[in-house]
Amino acid sequence: MAVAPPENGPPSAAPRNGFDRYFEITARGSTMSREVRGGLATFFTMAYIVVLNPLILGSAVDGDGQKLSIPALAAATALVAGVMTILMGVVGRFPLALAAGLGVNALVAYEIAPEMTWADAMGLVVIEGVIIAVLVLTGLRTAVFRSVPTQMKTAIGVGIGLFLTIIGLVDAGFVRRTEGNTTVPVGLGIGGKLVSWPMLVFVVGLLLTLVLVVRKVKGAILIGILASTALAMLVEAAGNIGPSFVDGKPNPKGWALNVPELPSTVVDLPDLSLLGNFNVLDSWGRAGWVVVLMFVFTLLITDFFDTMGTMVAVGQEGGMLDERGTPPRAKEILLVDSIAAASGGAASVSSNTSYIESAAGVAEGARTGVANLVTGVLFLLAMFLAPLVVVVPFEAASTALVVVGFLMMTAVRTIDWSDYEIAIPAFLTIVLMPFTYSISNGIGAGLITYVVVKLAKGKAREIHPLLYGVAALFVLYFLRGPIESVVL
């Protein structure tokens, strides 16, 4: 595990004040400067969601042919992310930021909403969040988390590290889908070559960040993001490269999402008209109860286990897990996450969930909920400063994801690879996350394999009883396509 040492020597035994005592800053070997730095790094690596979530939800139409307002989606996305991230910091006291979940928002936009109205679709997200909250309050969600073997939790963290790495490489355009008739699914840059200025910005920024990390420079990841952004702005000013799509036509050599240029305005009033635009009842009659149940089940499984994996990975990166692989205040963390899921639906921005990009903040030294206060306030400011937030391009922010992926990968050494009963499930968990672009897929495949292998070895007693139920649910999750084709 990558554990950053305190900046000013060993922490003192006694907290300095009530704020320190509540957030356990000294107790966890941290300092205010590290927490602030970590909060900034987390925000810059996930601020893209304020732009990307509106583009995903705003590009789809519901069953009535209606679209959601992109400016209103941007404001609500920032608002819910800010409030829920602060709530996680105050209640969970853990450096885990939250925002609208990628993958879940696409499911809502392209599969659920077309079957009903936007209000109905968001109502299902609220229902899913309430169900998860009930599971937390009854202790079931925490019990399921603790039933997972420690080495499998380690594998989850490593897999997420690789997942982060491929997200960073793809977002930066360094790795892309290959075109034409070829059996190779992905390749380097454009046609196997690095031929664009945005890619150069990413490469230079990544090398700079790695050098800073190796030299143990404080704030290495944050410095890398800011330096890469400055370079990107210079490149854009000199070359007028533009976005990856211009007038609806692809521009492969353009910036992936945000164009790094100074905005004409810095402050803009937020549009909060989407808050409260949800309906929990009408979807059952319009789409049918079987369809609704399948949608809710899919949302539930995705949110339930994505958060579990993210929580482990972030805690593992900061050396904050106990001997059973459990972070402090796990129940509170899971409860806030479930509230965030429902809140995202209530604000029409899809389910909010814990972000693995929080590991960038932990790599910068964040160990407590204070980092969340910084990240959350920045999200709230983003409602008014949206034009300024979008200055940071993917090519600059993605450098942090690749570096954090390496740091999380180092925990792979703690898995016993000579024991095939744990090594095979761990391997599938690790590789399927990046290769299927899903945390839940990796966890599901790993846990199903773990149960099957143990049963095949005649070691049923070594399987926690809850894991049988979890494995069965994941079997249904993976078979939901055939099941839907039969019953719908």
mmCIF file of C-alpha atoms in Angstrom, residues 14-250:
data_model
loop_
_atom_site.group_PDB
_atom_site.id
_atom_site.type_symbol
_atom_site.label_atom_id
_atom_site.label_comp_id
_atom_site.label_asym_id
_atom_site.label_seq_id
_atom_site.Cartn_x
_atom_site.Cartn_y
_atom_site.Cartn_z
ATOM 1 C CA ALA A 14 -2.840 14.607 21.056
ATOM 2 C CA PRO A 15 -5.058 16.452 18.565
ATOM 3 C CA ARG A 16 -4.413 20.179 18.262
ATOM 4 C CA ASN A 17 -8.055 21.304 18.569
ATOM 5 C CA GLY A 18 -11.667 20.168 18.276
ATOM 6 C CA PHE A 19 -11.611 20.304 14.473
ATOM 7 C CA ASP A 20 -8.514 18.099 14.453
ATOM 8 C CA ARG A 21 -10.099 15.727 16.972
ATOM 9 C CA TYR A 22 -13.339 15.362 15.020
ATOM 10 C CA PHE A 23 -11.708 14.680 11.651
ATOM 11 C CA GLU A 24 -8.775 12.750 13.184
ATOM 12 C CA ILE A 25 -6.252 14.718 11.127
ATOM 13 C CA THR A 26 -3.316 14.167 13.473
ATOM 14 C CA ALA A 27 -4.444 10.658 14.411
ATOM 15 C CA ARG A 28 -4.257 9.601 10.766
ATOM 16 C CA GLY A 29 -0.834 11.195 10.299
ATOM 17 C CA SER A 30 -2.051 14.033 8.113
ATOM 18 C CA THR A 31 -1.905 17.827 8.120
ATOM 19 C CA MET A 32 -4.203 20.596 6.920
ATOM 20 C CA SER A 33 -1.918 21.392 3.980
ATOM 21 C CA ARG A 34 -2.020 17.797 2.790
ATOM 22 C CA GLU A 35 -5.809 17.660 3.126
ATOM 23 C CA VAL A 36 -6.231 20.874 1.140
ATOM 24 C CA ARG A 37 -3.812 19.674 -1.510
ATOM 25 C CA GLY A 38 -5.591 16.334 -1.705
ATOM 26 C CA GLY A 39 -8.986 18.018 -2.008
ATOM 27 C CA LEU A 40 -7.732 20.149 -4.874
ATOM 28 C CA ALA A 41 -6.246 17.145 -6.695
ATOM 29 C CA THR A 42 -9.489 15.182 -6.367
ATOM 30 C CA PHE A 43 -11.543 18.076 -7.702
ATOM 31 C CA PHE A 44 -9.340 18.657 -10.732
ATOM 32 C CA THR A 45 -9.363 14.956 -11.666
ATOM 33 C CA MET A 46 -13.175 14.687 -11.531
ATOM 34 C CA ALA A 47 -14.329 18.205 -12.448
ATOM 35 C CA TYR A 48 -14.959 16.910 -15.962
ATOM 36 C CA ILE A 49 -18.229 15.409 -14.726
ATOM 37 C CA VAL A 50 -19.753 18.912 -14.606
ATOM 38 C CA VAL A 51 -19.342 18.968 -18.393
ATOM 39 C CA LEU A 52 -19.658 15.283 -19.307
ATOM 40 C CA ASN A 53 -22.782 14.357 -17.324
ATOM 41 C CA PRO A 54 -24.898 17.069 -19.019
ATOM 42 C CA LEU A 55 -23.612 15.963 -22.425
ATOM 43 C CA ILE A 56 -24.650 12.347 -21.761
ATOM 44 C CA LEU A 57 -28.062 13.055 -20.224
ATOM 45 C CA GLY A 58 -28.760 16.075 -22.411
ATOM 46 C CA SER A 59 -28.169 14.171 -25.659
ATOM 47 C CA ALA A 60 -30.921 11.609 -25.002
ATOM 48 C CA VAL A 61 -34.700 11.869 -25.303
ATOM 49 C CA ASP A 62 -37.322 10.252 -23.095
ATOM 50 C CA GLY A 63 -40.410 8.336 -24.129
ATOM 51 C CA ASP A 64 -42.192 11.599 -24.909
ATOM 52 C CA GLY A 65 -39.340 12.916 -27.050
ATOM 53 C CA GLN A 66 -38.278 15.469 -24.416
ATOM 54 C CA LYS A 67 -34.701 16.542 -23.645
ATOM 55 C CA LEU A 68 -33.199 17.918 -20.438
ATOM 56 C CA SER A 69 -31.612 21.377 -20.413
ATOM 57 C CA ILE A 70 -27.820 21.121 -20.551
ATOM 58 C CA PRO A 71 -27.170 24.311 -18.494
ATOM 59 C CA ALA A 72 -29.622 23.083 -15.838
ATOM 60 C CA LEU A 73 -27.963 19.650 -15.821
ATOM 61 C CA ALA A 74 -24.530 21.244 -15.353
ATOM 62 C CA ALA A 75 -25.702 23.339 -12.393
ATOM 63 C CA ALA A 76 -27.516 20.438 -10.708
ATOM 64 C CA THR A 77 -24.570 18.085 -11.306
ATOM 65 C CA ALA A 78 -22.207 20.491 -9.528
ATOM 66 C CA LEU A 79 -24.692 21.186 -6.718
ATOM 67 C CA VAL A 80 -25.378 17.553 -5.807
ATOM 68 C CA ALA A 81 -21.699 16.616 -6.131
ATOM 69 C CA GLY A 82 -20.719 19.469 -3.821
ATOM 70 C CA VAL A 83 -23.342 18.803 -1.149
ATOM 71 C CA MET A 84 -22.860 15.020 -1.119
ATOM 72 C CA THR A 85 -19.065 15.269 -1.099
ATOM 73 C CA ILE A 86 -19.217 17.603 1.905
ATOM 74 C CA LEU A 87 -21.702 15.268 3.613
ATOM 75 C CA MET A 88 -19.313 12.363 3.092
ATOM 76 C CA GLY A 89 -16.532 14.419 4.647
ATOM 77 C CA VAL A 90 -18.584 15.407 7.698
ATOM 78 C CA VAL A 91 -20.373 12.090 8.317
ATOM 79 C CA GLY A 92 -18.059 9.488 6.802
ATOM 80 C CA ARG A 93 -14.891 11.497 7.597
ATOM 81 C CA PHE A 94 -13.263 9.694 4.685
ATOM 82 C CA PRO A 95 -11.576 11.271 1.618
ATOM 83 C CA LEU A 96 -14.124 9.931 -0.860
ATOM 84 C CA ALA A 97 -15.765 12.416 -3.224
ATOM 85 C CA LEU A 98 -19.099 11.790 -4.942
ATOM 86 C CA ALA A 99 -20.720 12.883 -8.199
ATOM 87 C CA ALA A 100 -23.016 11.603 -10.925
ATOM 88 C CA GLY A 101 -21.909 8.082 -11.794
ATOM 89 C CA LEU A 102 -20.583 7.363 -15.269
ATOM 90 C CA GLY A 103 -22.138 4.238 -16.708
ATOM 91 C CA VAL A 104 -25.226 4.652 -14.567
ATOM 92 C CA ASN A 105 -26.025 7.951 -16.279
ATOM 93 C CA ALA A 106 -25.704 6.271 -19.684
ATOM 94 C CA LEU A 107 -28.025 3.484 -18.523
ATOM 95 C CA VAL A 108 -30.580 6.071 -17.406
ATOM 96 C CA ALA A 109 -30.229 8.129 -20.591
ATOM 97 C CA TYR A 110 -30.251 5.437 -23.258
ATOM 98 C CA GLU A 111 -32.138 2.486 -21.729
ATOM 99 C CA ILE A 112 -34.484 3.715 -18.993
ATOM 100 C CA ALA A 113 -35.632 7.181 -20.095
ATOM 101 C CA PRO A 114 -36.764 6.072 -23.596
ATOM 102 C CA GLU A 115 -39.286 3.740 -21.900
ATOM 103 C CA MET A 116 -40.888 6.525 -19.825
ATOM 104 C CA THR A 117 -40.525 10.216 -18.986
ATOM 105 C CA TRP A 118 -37.404 11.797 -17.514
ATOM 106 C CA ALA A 119 -39.266 12.320 -14.231
ATOM 107 C CA ASP A 120 -40.205 8.625 -14.130
ATOM 108 C CA ALA A 121 -36.630 7.528 -14.901
ATOM 109 C CA MET A 122 -35.199 9.725 -12.159
ATOM 110 C CA GLY A 123 -37.880 8.372 -9.820
ATOM 111 C CA LEU A 124 -36.439 4.879 -10.314
ATOM 112 C CA VAL A 125 -33.024 6.216 -9.339
ATOM 113 C CA VAL A 126 -34.574 7.611 -6.145
ATOM 114 C CA ILE A 127 -36.178 4.222 -5.418
ATOM 115 C CA GLU A 128 -32.837 2.470 -5.931
ATOM 116 C CA GLY A 129 -31.091 4.882 -3.562
ATOM 117 C CA VAL A 130 -33.743 4.376 -0.876
ATOM 118 C CA ILE A 131 -33.423 0.585 -1.157
ATOM 119 C CA ILE A 132 -29.638 0.795 -0.717
ATOM 120 C CA ALA A 133 -30.103 3.105 2.290
ATOM 121 C CA VAL A 134 -32.411 0.529 3.890
ATOM 122 C CA LEU A 135 -29.819 -2.189 3.261
ATOM 123 C CA VAL A 136 -27.201 -0.038 4.992
ATOM 124 C CA LEU A 137 -29.417 0.780 7.993
ATOM 125 C CA THR A 138 -30.291 -2.897 8.460
ATOM 126 C CA GLY A 139 -26.591 -3.770 8.372
ATOM 127 C CA LEU A 140 -26.896 -6.009 5.304
ATOM 128 C CA ARG A 141 -24.721 -3.898 3.002
ATOM 129 C CA THR A 142 -21.944 -3.700 5.593
ATOM 130 C CA ALA A 143 -22.245 -7.434 6.277
ATOM 131 C CA VAL A 144 -21.889 -8.244 2.570
ATOM 132 C CA PHE A 145 -18.824 -6.011 2.397
ATOM 133 C CA ARG A 146 -17.202 -7.789 5.348
ATOM 134 C CA SER A 147 -17.988 -11.237 3.927
ATOM 135 C CA VAL A 148 -15.594 -10.680 1.012
ATOM 136 C CA PRO A 149 -12.141 -12.248 1.697
ATOM 137 C CA THR A 150 -9.371 -9.759 2.411
ATOM 138 C CA GLN A 151 -7.237 -10.769 -0.572
ATOM 139 C CA MET A 152 -10.250 -10.392 -2.859
ATOM 140 C CA LYS A 153 -10.658 -6.854 -1.524
ATOM 141 C CA THR A 154 -7.018 -6.255 -2.406
ATOM 142 C CA ALA A 155 -7.663 -7.579 -5.907
ATOM 143 C CA ILE A 156 -10.607 -5.181 -6.222
ATOM 144 C CA GLY A 157 -8.297 -2.272 -5.413
ATOM 145 C CA VAL A 158 -5.680 -3.418 -7.920
ATOM 146 C CA GLY A 159 -8.313 -3.926 -10.605
ATOM 147 C CA ILE A 160 -9.649 -0.448 -10.044
ATOM 148 C CA GLY A 161 -6.103 0.862 -10.371
ATOM 149 C CA LEU A 162 -5.858 -0.698 -13.835
ATOM 150 C CA PHE A 163 -9.359 0.578 -14.615
ATOM 151 C CA LEU A 164 -8.253 4.096 -13.694
ATOM 152 C CA THR A 165 -5.202 3.728 -15.895
ATOM 153 C CA ILE A 166 -7.148 2.766 -19.004
ATOM 154 C CA ILE A 167 -9.691 5.528 -18.306
ATOM 155 C CA GLY A 168 -6.835 8.019 -18.218
ATOM 156 C CA LEU A 169 -5.197 6.666 -21.374
ATOM 157 C CA VAL A 170 -8.468 6.602 -23.316
ATOM 158 C CA ASP A 171 -9.686 10.000 -22.086
ATOM 159 C CA ALA A 172 -6.379 11.529 -23.163
ATOM 160 C CA GLY A 173 -6.614 9.933 -26.619
ATOM 161 C CA PHE A 174 -3.339 8.056 -26.038
ATOM 162 C CA VAL A 175 -5.235 4.777 -26.500
ATOM 163 C CA ARG A 176 -8.081 4.635 -29.058
ATOM 164 C CA ARG A 177 -10.310 2.193 -30.879
ATOM 165 C CA THR A 178 -8.709 1.046 -34.087
ATOM 166 C CA GLU A 179 -10.558 1.782 -37.330
ATOM 167 C CA GLY A 180 -11.029 -0.388 -40.369
ATOM 168 C CA ASN A 181 -11.009 -4.148 -40.751
ATOM 169 C CA THR A 182 -8.699 -5.275 -37.970
ATOM 170 C CA THR A 183 -8.751 -7.783 -35.145
ATOM 171 C CA VAL A 184 -6.924 -5.389 -32.816
ATOM 172 C CA PRO A 185 -9.566 -3.545 -30.733
ATOM 173 C CA VAL A 186 -7.412 -0.661 -29.510
ATOM 174 C CA GLY A 187 -4.163 0.963 -30.529
ATOM 175 C CA LEU A 188 -1.748 3.803 -29.886
ATOM 176 C CA GLY A 189 -3.001 7.280 -30.754
ATOM 177 C CA ILE A 190 -4.248 7.806 -34.299
ATOM 178 C CA GLY A 191 -3.330 4.964 -36.650
ATOM 179 C CA GLY A 192 -0.677 3.749 -34.213
ATOM 180 C CA LYS A 193 1.034 7.149 -34.039
ATOM 181 C CA LEU A 194 1.090 10.083 -31.627
ATOM 182 C CA VAL A 195 0.343 12.811 -34.127
ATOM 183 C CA SER A 196 -1.637 15.447 -32.225
ATOM 184 C CA TRP A 197 -0.712 18.278 -29.881
ATOM 185 C CA PRO A 198 -3.193 17.189 -27.166
ATOM 186 C CA MET A 199 -1.441 13.793 -27.008
ATOM 187 C CA LEU A 200 1.892 15.561 -26.635
ATOM 188 C CA VAL A 201 0.467 17.578 -23.734
ATOM 189 C CA PHE A 202 -0.602 14.333 -22.054
ATOM 190 C CA VAL A 203 2.777 12.638 -22.572
ATOM 191 C CA VAL A 204 4.756 15.634 -21.310
ATOM 192 C CA GLY A 205 2.423 16.060 -18.347
ATOM 193 C CA LEU A 206 2.620 12.363 -17.467
ATOM 194 C CA LEU A 207 6.416 12.295 -17.614
ATOM 195 C CA LEU A 208 6.607 15.453 -15.508
ATOM 196 C CA THR A 209 4.262 14.000 -12.898
ATOM 197 C CA LEU A 210 6.178 10.713 -12.759
ATOM 198 C CA VAL A 211 9.465 12.561 -12.268
ATOM 199 C CA LEU A 212 7.917 14.610 -9.454
ATOM 200 C CA VAL A 213 6.549 11.443 -7.821
ATOM 201 C CA VAL A 214 9.909 9.678 -8.031
ATOM 202 C CA ARG A 215 11.613 12.723 -6.516
ATOM 203 C CA LYS A 216 8.912 12.751 -3.781
ATOM 204 C CA VAL A 217 7.916 16.349 -4.489
ATOM 205 C CA LYS A 218 4.988 17.489 -2.345
ATOM 206 C CA GLY A 219 1.913 18.061 -4.472
ATOM 207 C CA ALA A 220 3.369 16.127 -7.419
ATOM 208 C CA ILE A 221 0.016 15.110 -8.898
ATOM 209 C CA LEU A 222 -1.569 18.527 -8.446
ATOM 210 C CA ILE A 223 1.488 20.249 -9.920
ATOM 211 C CA GLY A 224 1.313 17.866 -12.868
ATOM 212 C CA ILE A 225 -2.332 18.725 -13.563
ATOM 213 C CA LEU A 226 -1.762 22.479 -13.335
ATOM 214 C CA ALA A 227 1.435 22.405 -15.393
ATOM 215 C CA SER A 228 -0.240 20.265 -18.058
ATOM 216 C CA THR A 229 -3.181 22.678 -18.173
ATOM 217 C CA ALA A 230 -0.849 25.649 -18.606
ATOM 218 C CA LEU A 231 0.971 23.851 -21.434
ATOM 219 C CA ALA A 232 -2.368 22.949 -23.035
ATOM 220 C CA MET A 233 -3.472 26.594 -22.953
ATOM 221 C CA LEU A 234 -0.249 27.667 -24.638
ATOM 222 C CA VAL A 235 -0.633 24.974 -27.291
ATOM 223 C CA GLU A 236 -4.244 25.940 -27.984
ATOM 224 C CA ALA A 237 -3.372 29.633 -28.172
ATOM 225 C CA ALA A 238 -0.607 28.920 -30.659
ATOM 226 C CA GLY A 239 -2.292 26.253 -32.782
ATOM 227 C CA ASN A 240 -6.041 26.914 -32.451
ATOM 228 C CA ILE A 241 -6.640 23.154 -32.320
ATOM 229 C CA GLY A 242 -10.271 23.154 -31.219
ATOM 230 C CA PRO A 243 -12.514 20.352 -29.889
ATOM 231 C CA SER A 244 -12.687 16.746 -31.092
ATOM 232 C CA PHE A 245 -15.941 17.540 -32.901
ATOM 233 C CA VAL A 246 -16.425 20.667 -35.009
ATOM 234 C CA ASP A 247 -19.886 21.344 -36.442
ATOM 235 C CA GLY A 248 -20.795 17.708 -35.879
ATOM 236 C CA LYS A 249 -17.750 16.422 -37.773
ATOM 237 C CA PRO A 250 -14.951 14.503 -36.006
#
